[in-house]
mmCIF file of C-alpha atoms in Angstrom:
data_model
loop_
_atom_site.group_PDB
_atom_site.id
_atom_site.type_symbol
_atom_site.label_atom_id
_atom_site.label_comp_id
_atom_site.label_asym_id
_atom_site.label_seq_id
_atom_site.Cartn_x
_atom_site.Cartn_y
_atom_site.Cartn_z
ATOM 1 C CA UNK K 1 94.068 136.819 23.540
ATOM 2 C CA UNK K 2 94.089 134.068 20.962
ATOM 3 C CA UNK K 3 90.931 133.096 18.905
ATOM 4 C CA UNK K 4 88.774 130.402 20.747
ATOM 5 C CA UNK K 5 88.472 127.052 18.863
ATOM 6 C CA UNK K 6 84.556 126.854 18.495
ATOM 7 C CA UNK K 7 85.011 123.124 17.491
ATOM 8 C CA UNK K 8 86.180 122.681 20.934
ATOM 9 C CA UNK K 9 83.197 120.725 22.997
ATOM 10 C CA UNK K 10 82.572 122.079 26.410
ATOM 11 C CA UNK K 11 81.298 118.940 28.713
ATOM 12 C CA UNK K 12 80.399 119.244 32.341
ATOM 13 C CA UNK K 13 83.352 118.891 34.742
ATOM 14 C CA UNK K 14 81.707 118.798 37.906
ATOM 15 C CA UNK K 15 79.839 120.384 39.972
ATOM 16 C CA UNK K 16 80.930 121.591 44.078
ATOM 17 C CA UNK K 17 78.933 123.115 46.766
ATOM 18 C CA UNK K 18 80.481 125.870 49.278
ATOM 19 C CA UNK K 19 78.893 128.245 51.899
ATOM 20 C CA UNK K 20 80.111 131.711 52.588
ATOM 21 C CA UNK K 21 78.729 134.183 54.843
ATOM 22 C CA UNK K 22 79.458 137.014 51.807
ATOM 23 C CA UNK K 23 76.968 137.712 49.202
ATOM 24 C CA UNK K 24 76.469 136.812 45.840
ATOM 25 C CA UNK K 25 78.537 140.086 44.696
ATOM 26 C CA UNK K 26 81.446 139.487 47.032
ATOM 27 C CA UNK K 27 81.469 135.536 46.532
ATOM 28 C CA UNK K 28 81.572 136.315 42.336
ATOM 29 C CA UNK K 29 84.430 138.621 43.388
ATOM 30 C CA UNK K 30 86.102 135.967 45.689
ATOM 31 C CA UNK K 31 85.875 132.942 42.739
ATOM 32 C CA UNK K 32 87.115 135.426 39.991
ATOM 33 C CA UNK K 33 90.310 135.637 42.693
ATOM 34 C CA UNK K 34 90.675 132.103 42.961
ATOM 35 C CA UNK K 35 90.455 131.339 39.440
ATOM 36 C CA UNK K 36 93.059 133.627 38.706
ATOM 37 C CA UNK K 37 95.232 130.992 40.003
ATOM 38 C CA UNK K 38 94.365 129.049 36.704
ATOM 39 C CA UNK K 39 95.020 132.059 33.700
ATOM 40 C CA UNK K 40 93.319 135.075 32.992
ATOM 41 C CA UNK K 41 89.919 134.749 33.840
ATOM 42 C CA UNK K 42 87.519 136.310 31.459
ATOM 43 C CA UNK K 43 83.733 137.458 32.029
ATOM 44 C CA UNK K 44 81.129 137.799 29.415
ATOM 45 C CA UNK K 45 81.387 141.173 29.351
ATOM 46 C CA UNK K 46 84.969 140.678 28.373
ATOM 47 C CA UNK K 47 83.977 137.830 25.919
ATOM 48 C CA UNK K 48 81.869 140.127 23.599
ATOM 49 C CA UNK K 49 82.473 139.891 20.193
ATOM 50 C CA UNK K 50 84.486 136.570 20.643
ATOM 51 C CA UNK K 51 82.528 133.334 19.557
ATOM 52 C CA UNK K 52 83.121 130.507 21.692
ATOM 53 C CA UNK K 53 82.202 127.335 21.354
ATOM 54 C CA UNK K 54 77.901 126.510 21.518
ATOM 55 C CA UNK K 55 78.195 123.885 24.008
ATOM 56 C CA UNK K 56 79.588 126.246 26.795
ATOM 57 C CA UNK K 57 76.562 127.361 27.933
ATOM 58 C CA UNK K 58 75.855 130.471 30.180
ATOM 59 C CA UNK K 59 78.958 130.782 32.089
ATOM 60 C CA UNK K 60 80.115 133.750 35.053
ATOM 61 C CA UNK K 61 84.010 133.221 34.252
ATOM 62 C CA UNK K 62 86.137 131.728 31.273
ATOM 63 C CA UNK K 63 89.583 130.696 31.317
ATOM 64 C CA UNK K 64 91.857 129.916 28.290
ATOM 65 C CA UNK K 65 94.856 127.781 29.370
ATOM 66 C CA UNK K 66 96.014 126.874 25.646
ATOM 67 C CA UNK K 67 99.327 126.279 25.137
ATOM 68 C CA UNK K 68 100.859 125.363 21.818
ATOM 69 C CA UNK K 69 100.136 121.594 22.170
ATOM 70 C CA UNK K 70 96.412 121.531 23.502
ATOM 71 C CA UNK K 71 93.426 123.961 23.486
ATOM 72 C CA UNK K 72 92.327 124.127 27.003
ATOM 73 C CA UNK K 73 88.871 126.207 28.072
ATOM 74 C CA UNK K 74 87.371 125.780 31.269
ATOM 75 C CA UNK K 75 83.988 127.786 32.069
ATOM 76 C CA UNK K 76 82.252 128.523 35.268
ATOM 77 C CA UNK K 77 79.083 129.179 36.849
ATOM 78 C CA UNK K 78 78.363 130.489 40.031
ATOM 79 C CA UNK K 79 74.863 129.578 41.360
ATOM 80 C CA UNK K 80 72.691 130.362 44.838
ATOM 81 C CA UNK K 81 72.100 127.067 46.269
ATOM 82 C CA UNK K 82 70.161 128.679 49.366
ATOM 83 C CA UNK K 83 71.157 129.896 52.774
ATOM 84 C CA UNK K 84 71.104 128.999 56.356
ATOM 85 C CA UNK K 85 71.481 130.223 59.548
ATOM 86 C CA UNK K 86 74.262 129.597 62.011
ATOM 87 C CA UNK K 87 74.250 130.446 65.021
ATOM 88 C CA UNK K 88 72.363 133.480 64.399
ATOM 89 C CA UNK K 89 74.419 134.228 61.273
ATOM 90 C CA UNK K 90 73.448 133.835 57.945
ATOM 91 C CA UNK K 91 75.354 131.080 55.577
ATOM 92 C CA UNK K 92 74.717 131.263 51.721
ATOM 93 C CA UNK K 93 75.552 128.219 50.017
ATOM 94 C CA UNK K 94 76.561 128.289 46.297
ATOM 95 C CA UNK K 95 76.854 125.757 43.623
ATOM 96 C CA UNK K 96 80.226 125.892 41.588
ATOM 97 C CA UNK K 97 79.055 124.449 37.859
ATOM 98 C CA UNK K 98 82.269 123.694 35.537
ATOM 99 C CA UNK K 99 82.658 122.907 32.356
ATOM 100 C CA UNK K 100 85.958 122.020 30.509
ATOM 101 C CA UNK K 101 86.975 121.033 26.819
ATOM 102 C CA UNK K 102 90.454 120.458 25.730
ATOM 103 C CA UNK K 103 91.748 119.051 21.847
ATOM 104 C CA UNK K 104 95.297 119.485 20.212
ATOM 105 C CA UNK K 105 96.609 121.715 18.427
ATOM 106 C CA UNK K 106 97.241 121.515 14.515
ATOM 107 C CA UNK K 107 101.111 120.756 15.796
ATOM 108 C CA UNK K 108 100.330 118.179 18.150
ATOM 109 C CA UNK K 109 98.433 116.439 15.088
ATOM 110 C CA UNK K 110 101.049 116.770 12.819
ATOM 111 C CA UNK K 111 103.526 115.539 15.305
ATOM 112 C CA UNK K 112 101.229 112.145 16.367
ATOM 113 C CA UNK K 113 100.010 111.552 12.758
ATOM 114 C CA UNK K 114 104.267 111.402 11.731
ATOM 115 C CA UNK K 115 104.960 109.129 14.820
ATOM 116 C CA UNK K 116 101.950 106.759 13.889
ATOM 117 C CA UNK K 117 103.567 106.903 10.288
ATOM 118 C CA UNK K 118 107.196 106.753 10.992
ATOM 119 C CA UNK K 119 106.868 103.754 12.970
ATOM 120 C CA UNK K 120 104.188 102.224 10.436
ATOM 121 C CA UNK K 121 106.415 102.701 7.613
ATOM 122 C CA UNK K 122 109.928 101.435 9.933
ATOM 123 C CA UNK K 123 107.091 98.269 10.480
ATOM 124 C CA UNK K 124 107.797 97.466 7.059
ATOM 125 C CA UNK K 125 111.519 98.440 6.076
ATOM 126 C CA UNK K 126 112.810 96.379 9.415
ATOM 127 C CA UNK K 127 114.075 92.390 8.957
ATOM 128 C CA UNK K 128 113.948 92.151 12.955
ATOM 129 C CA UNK K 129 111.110 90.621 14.579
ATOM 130 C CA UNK K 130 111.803 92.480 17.662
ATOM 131 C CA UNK K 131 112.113 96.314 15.609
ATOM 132 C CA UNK K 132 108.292 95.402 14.141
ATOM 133 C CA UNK K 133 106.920 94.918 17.699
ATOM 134 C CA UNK K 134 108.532 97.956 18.375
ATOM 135 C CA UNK K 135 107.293 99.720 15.736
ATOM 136 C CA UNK K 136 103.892 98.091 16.496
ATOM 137 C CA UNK K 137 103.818 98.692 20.248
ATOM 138 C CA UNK K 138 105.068 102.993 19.238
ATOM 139 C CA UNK K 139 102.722 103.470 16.929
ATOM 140 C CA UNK K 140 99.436 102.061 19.272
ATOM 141 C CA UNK K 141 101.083 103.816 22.008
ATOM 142 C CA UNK K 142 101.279 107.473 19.834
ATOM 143 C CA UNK K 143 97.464 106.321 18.528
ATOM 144 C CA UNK K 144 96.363 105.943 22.096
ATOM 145 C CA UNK K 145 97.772 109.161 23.402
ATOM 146 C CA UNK K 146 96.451 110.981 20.539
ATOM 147 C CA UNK K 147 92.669 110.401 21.196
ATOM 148 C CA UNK K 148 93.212 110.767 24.985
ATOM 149 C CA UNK K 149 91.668 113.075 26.836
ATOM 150 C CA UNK K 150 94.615 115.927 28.605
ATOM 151 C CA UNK K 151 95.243 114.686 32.122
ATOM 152 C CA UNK K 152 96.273 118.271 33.150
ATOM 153 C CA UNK K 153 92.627 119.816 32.378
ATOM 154 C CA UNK K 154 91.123 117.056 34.670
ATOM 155 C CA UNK K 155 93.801 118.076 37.275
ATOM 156 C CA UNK K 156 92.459 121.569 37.123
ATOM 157 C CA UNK K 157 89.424 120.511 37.249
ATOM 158 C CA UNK K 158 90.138 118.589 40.371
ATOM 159 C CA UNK K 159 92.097 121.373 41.824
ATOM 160 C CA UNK K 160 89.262 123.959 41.332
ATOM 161 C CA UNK K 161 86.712 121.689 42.937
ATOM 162 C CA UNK K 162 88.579 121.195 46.153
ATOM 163 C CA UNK K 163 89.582 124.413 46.822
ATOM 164 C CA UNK K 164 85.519 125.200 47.004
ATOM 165 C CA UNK K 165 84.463 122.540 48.357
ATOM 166 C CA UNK K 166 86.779 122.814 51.432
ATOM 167 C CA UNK K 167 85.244 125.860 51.910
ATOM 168 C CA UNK K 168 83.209 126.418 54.973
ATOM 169 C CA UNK K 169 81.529 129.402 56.139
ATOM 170 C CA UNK K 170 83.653 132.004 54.749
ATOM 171 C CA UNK K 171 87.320 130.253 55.525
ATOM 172 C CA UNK K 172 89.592 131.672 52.908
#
């Protein structure tokens, strides 16, 4: 496993309610399976000796999903909301807490910081008034991309949510 980026800030994702008929051991079990989906899905346990960033919090399951352009963590939380009873039955429900931090990679600053100056520097060797609004409009456009938030991660994050929260009393 690579070395977690503790500069990386972890910022609530979201937060999804689900009810299962299976307990809290069994519905830990069944999220670990789902999450899978996502990377390898680490515990605590499996997290000892590792530092991670201070702003993930407690957490049940952590996922790395870096790849050599962006660092991408997402941590979970499993916790009892209650239970209920259906028709005789009885329904836990369970808050799903997520939190997810994402920031480039040394590369992907090295490549944006040489677009941004590349089409600075072409800005001023041009004679075209069209190639200087191109250079302009490239180098806002790399600038803008660089400080954006990854789309992907919030996809994930979507992703995660609705497969729990289309969860009713124990459909898997």
């Amino acid at each position: 496993m690579q070395k977690i980026d503790t500069r990386t800030l972890m910022m609530d994702a979201g937060m999804t309610l689900f009810e299962t008929k299976d307990n809290f051991g069994l519905c830990l079990g069944q999220v670990k399976a789902e999450l899978s989906e996502y990377g390898k899905v680490l515990t605590p346990k499996d997290m000892e000796g590792i530092e991670i960033p201070e702003s993930t919090g407690e957490y049940d399951f952590f996922i790395d999903r870096t790849t050599f352009w962006r660092k991408r963590y997402v941590s979970c939380r499993v916790e009892g909301a209650g239970d209920k009873e259906i028709d005789g039955e009885k329904v836990y429900r369970y808050a799903l807490c997520l939190r997810e931090g994402n920031r480039s990679t040394i590369f992907r600053n090295i490549v944006m910081a040489a677009i941004i100056l590349l089409s600075a520097g072409s800005l001023f060797l041009s004679h075209s008034i069209i190639a200087r609004i191109l250079s302009i409009a490239v180098a806002l456009i790399a600038a803008y991309s660089w400080v954006m938030p990854s789309w992907t991660a919030a996809k994930t994050i979507f992703t995660i949510m609705d497969t729990f929260s289309g969860r009713k009393q124990n459909e898997k």
